[in-house]
Amino acid sequence: YNPNAQIEKRIAEFVRGALGGHVMTSDMLHSAAITDAGMTRQTVLEVDKAGFSPKTLERAVSSVEGVGDELLQMIHQTWGRI
């Protein structure tokens, strides 16, 4: 989502408030890098880095890794490995 868009920020706050711990805390941010990667059926980790500014790509990768790490932690917790 785009945290700079007030309506999206309010929706995210509402959903987190209503569902509490049932919503992941990591944000999957809207990013041109993620959109462009999807258009070529690649992940943001696979795209040609020359097509993006380093900051844009870094934000996108950080967002994807944050969600992935949180998901992995949830899986390990479910399996009793944490």
mmCIF file with all atom_site columns, C-alpha atoms in Angstrom:
data_model
loop_
_atom_site.group_PDB
_atom_site.id
_atom_site.type_symbol
_atom_site.label_atom_id
_atom_site.label_alt_id
_atom_site.label_comp_id
_atom_site.label_asym_id
_atom_site.label_entity_id
_atom_site.label_seq_id
_atom_site.pdbx_PDB_ins_code
_atom_site.Cartn_x
_atom_site.Cartn_y
_atom_site.Cartn_z
_atom_site.occupancy
_atom_site.B_iso_or_equiv
_atom_site.pdbx_formal_charge
_atom_site.auth_seq_id
_atom_site.auth_comp_id
_atom_site.auth_asym_id
_atom_site.auth_atom_id
_atom_site.pdbx_PDB_model_num
ATOM 1  C CA . TYR A 1 1  ? 0.000   0.000   0.000   1.00 0.00 ? 1  TYR A CA 1
ATOM 2  C CA . ASN A 1 2  ? 1.022   3.646   -0.188  1.00 0.00 ? 2  ASN A CA 1
ATOM 3  C CA . PRO A 1 3  ? 1.476   5.065   3.335   1.00 0.00 ? 3  PRO A CA 1
ATOM 4  C CA . ASN A 1 4  ? 1.532   8.592   1.876   1.00 0.00 ? 4  ASN A CA 1
ATOM 5  C CA . ALA A 1 5  ? -2.058  8.221   0.633   1.00 0.00 ? 5  ALA A CA 1
ATOM 6  C CA . GLN A 1 6  ? -4.221  9.200   3.593   1.00 0.00 ? 6  GLN A CA 1
ATOM 7  C CA . ILE A 1 7  ? -7.164  6.966   2.656   1.00 0.00 ? 7  ILE A CA 1
ATOM 8  C CA . GLU A 1 8  ? -4.902  3.914   2.360   1.00 0.00 ? 8  GLU A CA 1
ATOM 9  C CA . LYS A 1 9  ? -3.228  4.766   5.654   1.00 0.00 ? 9  LYS A CA 1
ATOM 10 C CA . ARG A 1 10 ? -6.614  5.089   7.395   1.00 0.00 ? 10 ARG A CA 1
ATOM 11 C CA . ILE A 1 11 ? -7.815  1.786   5.931   1.00 0.00 ? 11 ILE A CA 1
ATOM 12 C CA . ALA A 1 12 ? -4.655  0.040   7.121   1.00 0.00 ? 12 ALA A CA 1
ATOM 13 C CA . GLU A 1 13 ? -5.077  1.533   10.596  1.00 0.00 ? 13 GLU A CA 1
ATOM 14 C CA . PHE A 1 14 ? -8.740  0.477   10.683  1.00 0.00 ? 14 PHE A CA 1
ATOM 15 C CA . VAL A 1 15 ? -7.979  -3.100  9.608   1.00 0.00 ? 15 VAL A CA 1
ATOM 16 C CA . ARG A 1 16 ? -5.132  -3.405  12.116  1.00 0.00 ? 16 ARG A CA 1
ATOM 17 C CA . GLY A 1 17 ? -7.328  -1.949  14.848  1.00 0.00 ? 17 GLY A CA 1
ATOM 18 C CA . ALA A 1 18 ? -10.218 -4.272  14.059  1.00 0.00 ? 18 ALA A CA 1
ATOM 19 C CA . LEU A 1 19 ? -8.209  -7.454  13.569  1.00 0.00 ? 19 LEU A CA 1
ATOM 20 C CA . GLY A 1 20 ? -5.269  -6.786  15.876  1.00 0.00 ? 20 GLY A CA 1
ATOM 21 C CA . GLY A 1 21 ? -2.700  -9.554  15.892  1.00 0.00 ? 21 GLY A CA 1
ATOM 22 C CA . HIS A 1 22 ? -4.325  -11.321 12.947  1.00 0.00 ? 22 HIS A CA 1
ATOM 23 C CA . VAL A 1 23 ? -2.799  -8.796  10.528  1.00 0.00 ? 23 VAL A CA 1
ATOM 24 C CA . MET A 1 24 ? 0.854   -8.786  9.604   1.00 0.00 ? 24 MET A CA 1
ATOM 25 C CA . THR A 1 25 ? 2.792   -5.783  10.885  1.00 0.00 ? 25 THR A CA 1
ATOM 26 C CA . SER A 1 26 ? 5.157   -5.533  7.905   1.00 0.00 ? 26 SER A CA 1
ATOM 27 C CA . ASP A 1 27 ? 3.929   -3.331  5.095   1.00 0.00 ? 27 ASP A CA 1
ATOM 28 C CA . MET A 1 28 ? 3.968   -4.365  1.447   1.00 0.00 ? 28 MET A CA 1
ATOM 29 C CA . LEU A 1 29 ? 4.489   -0.975  -0.091  1.00 0.00 ? 29 LEU A CA 1
ATOM 30 C CA . HIS A 1 30 ? 3.257   0.018   -3.519  1.00 0.00 ? 30 HIS A CA 1
ATOM 31 C CA . SER A 1 31 ? 6.317   0.505   -5.700  1.00 0.00 ? 31 SER A CA 1
ATOM 32 C CA . ALA A 1 32 ? 7.007   1.086   -9.369  1.00 0.00 ? 32 ALA A CA 1
ATOM 33 C CA . ALA A 1 33 ? 9.829   -1.437  -9.056  1.00 0.00 ? 33 ALA A CA 1
ATOM 34 C CA . ILE A 1 34 ? 7.436   -4.163  -7.868  1.00 0.00 ? 34 ILE A CA 1
ATOM 35 C CA . THR A 1 35 ? 4.861   -3.275  -10.536 1.00 0.00 ? 35 THR A CA 1
ATOM 36 C CA . ASP A 1 36 ? 7.463   -3.270  -13.322 1.00 0.00 ? 36 ASP A CA 1
ATOM 37 C CA . ALA A 1 37 ? 8.948   -6.540  -12.094 1.00 0.00 ? 37 ALA A CA 1
ATOM 38 C CA . GLY A 1 38 ? 5.497   -8.121  -12.168 1.00 0.00 ? 38 GLY A CA 1
ATOM 39 C CA . MET A 1 39 ? 4.946   -6.959  -15.746 1.00 0.00 ? 39 MET A CA 1
ATOM 40 C CA . THR A 1 40 ? 7.963   -9.038  -16.788 1.00 0.00 ? 40 THR A CA 1
ATOM 41 C CA . ARG A 1 41 ? 6.974   -11.937 -14.504 1.00 0.00 ? 41 ARG A CA 1
ATOM 42 C CA . GLN A 1 42 ? 9.998   -11.435 -12.309 1.00 0.00 ? 42 GLN A CA 1
ATOM 43 C CA . THR A 1 43 ? 10.420  -10.669 -8.659  1.00 0.00 ? 43 THR A CA 1
ATOM 44 C CA . VAL A 1 44 ? 11.889  -7.392  -7.538  1.00 0.00 ? 44 VAL A CA 1
ATOM 45 C CA . LEU A 1 45 ? 15.019  -9.376  -6.669  1.00 0.00 ? 45 LEU A CA 1
ATOM 46 C CA . GLU A 1 46 ? 15.425  -10.567 -10.283 1.00 0.00 ? 46 GLU A CA 1
ATOM 47 C CA . VAL A 1 47 ? 14.850  -7.392  -12.304 1.00 0.00 ? 47 VAL A CA 1
ATOM 48 C CA . ASP A 1 48 ? 17.574  -5.522  -14.151 1.00 0.00 ? 48 ASP A CA 1
ATOM 49 C CA . LYS A 1 49 ? 18.775  -3.016  -11.572 1.00 0.00 ? 49 LYS A CA 1
ATOM 50 C CA . ALA A 1 50 ? 19.775  -0.531  -14.265 1.00 0.00 ? 50 ALA A CA 1
ATOM 51 C CA . GLY A 1 51 ? 16.102  0.251   -14.885 1.00 0.00 ? 51 GLY A CA 1
ATOM 52 C CA . PHE A 1 52 ? 15.499  1.680   -11.399 1.00 0.00 ? 52 PHE A CA 1
ATOM 53 C CA . SER A 1 53 ? 16.955  4.264   -9.087  1.00 0.00 ? 53 SER A CA 1
ATOM 54 C CA . PRO A 1 54 ? 18.913  2.632   -6.256  1.00 0.00 ? 54 PRO A CA 1
ATOM 55 C CA . LYS A 1 55 ? 16.612  4.170   -3.624  1.00 0.00 ? 55 LYS A CA 1
ATOM 56 C CA . THR A 1 56 ? 13.436  2.878   -5.298  1.00 0.00 ? 56 THR A CA 1
ATOM 57 C CA . LEU A 1 57 ? 14.844  -0.600  -5.648  1.00 0.00 ? 57 LEU A CA 1
ATOM 58 C CA . GLU A 1 58 ? 16.145  -0.597  -2.064  1.00 0.00 ? 58 GLU A CA 1
ATOM 59 C CA . ARG A 1 59 ? 12.711  0.400   -0.699  1.00 0.00 ? 59 ARG A CA 1
ATOM 60 C CA . ALA A 1 60 ? 10.986  -2.288  -2.750  1.00 0.00 ? 60 ALA A CA 1
ATOM 61 C CA . VAL A 1 61 ? 13.427  -5.031  -1.746  1.00 0.00 ? 61 VAL A CA 1
ATOM 62 C CA . SER A 1 62 ? 13.221  -3.972  1.897   1.00 0.00 ? 62 SER A CA 1
ATOM 63 C CA . SER A 1 63 ? 9.418   -4.136  1.787   1.00 0.00 ? 63 SER A CA 1
ATOM 64 C CA . VAL A 1 64 ? 9.396   -7.586  0.163   1.00 0.00 ? 64 VAL A CA 1
ATOM 65 C CA . GLU A 1 65 ? 12.013  -8.921  2.566   1.00 0.00 ? 65 GLU A CA 1
ATOM 66 C CA . GLY A 1 66 ? 10.142  -7.537  5.577   1.00 0.00 ? 66 GLY A CA 1
ATOM 67 C CA . VAL A 1 67 ? 6.935   -9.304  4.592   1.00 0.00 ? 67 VAL A CA 1
ATOM 68 C CA . GLY A 1 68 ? 8.819   -12.488 3.709   1.00 0.00 ? 68 GLY A CA 1
ATOM 69 C CA . ASP A 1 69 ? 10.699  -12.513 7.009   1.00 0.00 ? 69 ASP A CA 1
ATOM 70 C CA . GLU A 1 70 ? 7.496   -11.982 8.989   1.00 0.00 ? 70 GLU A CA 1
ATOM 71 C CA . LEU A 1 71 ? 5.757   -14.761 7.066   1.00 0.00 ? 71 LEU A CA 1
ATOM 72 C CA . LEU A 1 72 ? 8.664   -17.130 7.660   1.00 0.00 ? 72 LEU A CA 1
ATOM 73 C CA . GLN A 1 73 ? 8.557   -16.315 11.373  1.00 0.00 ? 73 GLN A CA 1
ATOM 74 C CA . MET A 1 74 ? 4.819   -17.090 11.424  1.00 0.00 ? 74 MET A CA 1
ATOM 75 C CA . ILE A 1 75 ? 5.436   -20.439 9.707   1.00 0.00 ? 75 ILE A CA 1
ATOM 76 C CA . HIS A 1 76 ? 8.184   -21.360 12.163  1.00 0.00 ? 76 HIS A CA 1
ATOM 77 C CA . GLN A 1 77 ? 5.947   -20.347 15.064  1.00 0.00 ? 77 GLN A CA 1
ATOM 78 C CA . THR A 1 78 ? 3.113   -22.527 13.730  1.00 0.00 ? 78 THR A CA 1
ATOM 79 C CA . TRP A 1 79 ? 5.471   -25.465 13.335  1.00 0.00 ? 79 TRP A CA 1
ATOM 80 C CA . GLY A 1 80 ? 6.733   -24.964 16.894  1.00 0.00 ? 80 GLY A CA 1
ATOM 81 C CA . ARG A 1 81 ? 10.262  -24.076 15.845  1.00 0.00 ? 81 ARG A CA 1
ATOM 82 C CA . ILE A 1 82 ? 10.402  -20.768 17.681  1.00 0.00 ? 82 ILE A CA 1
#
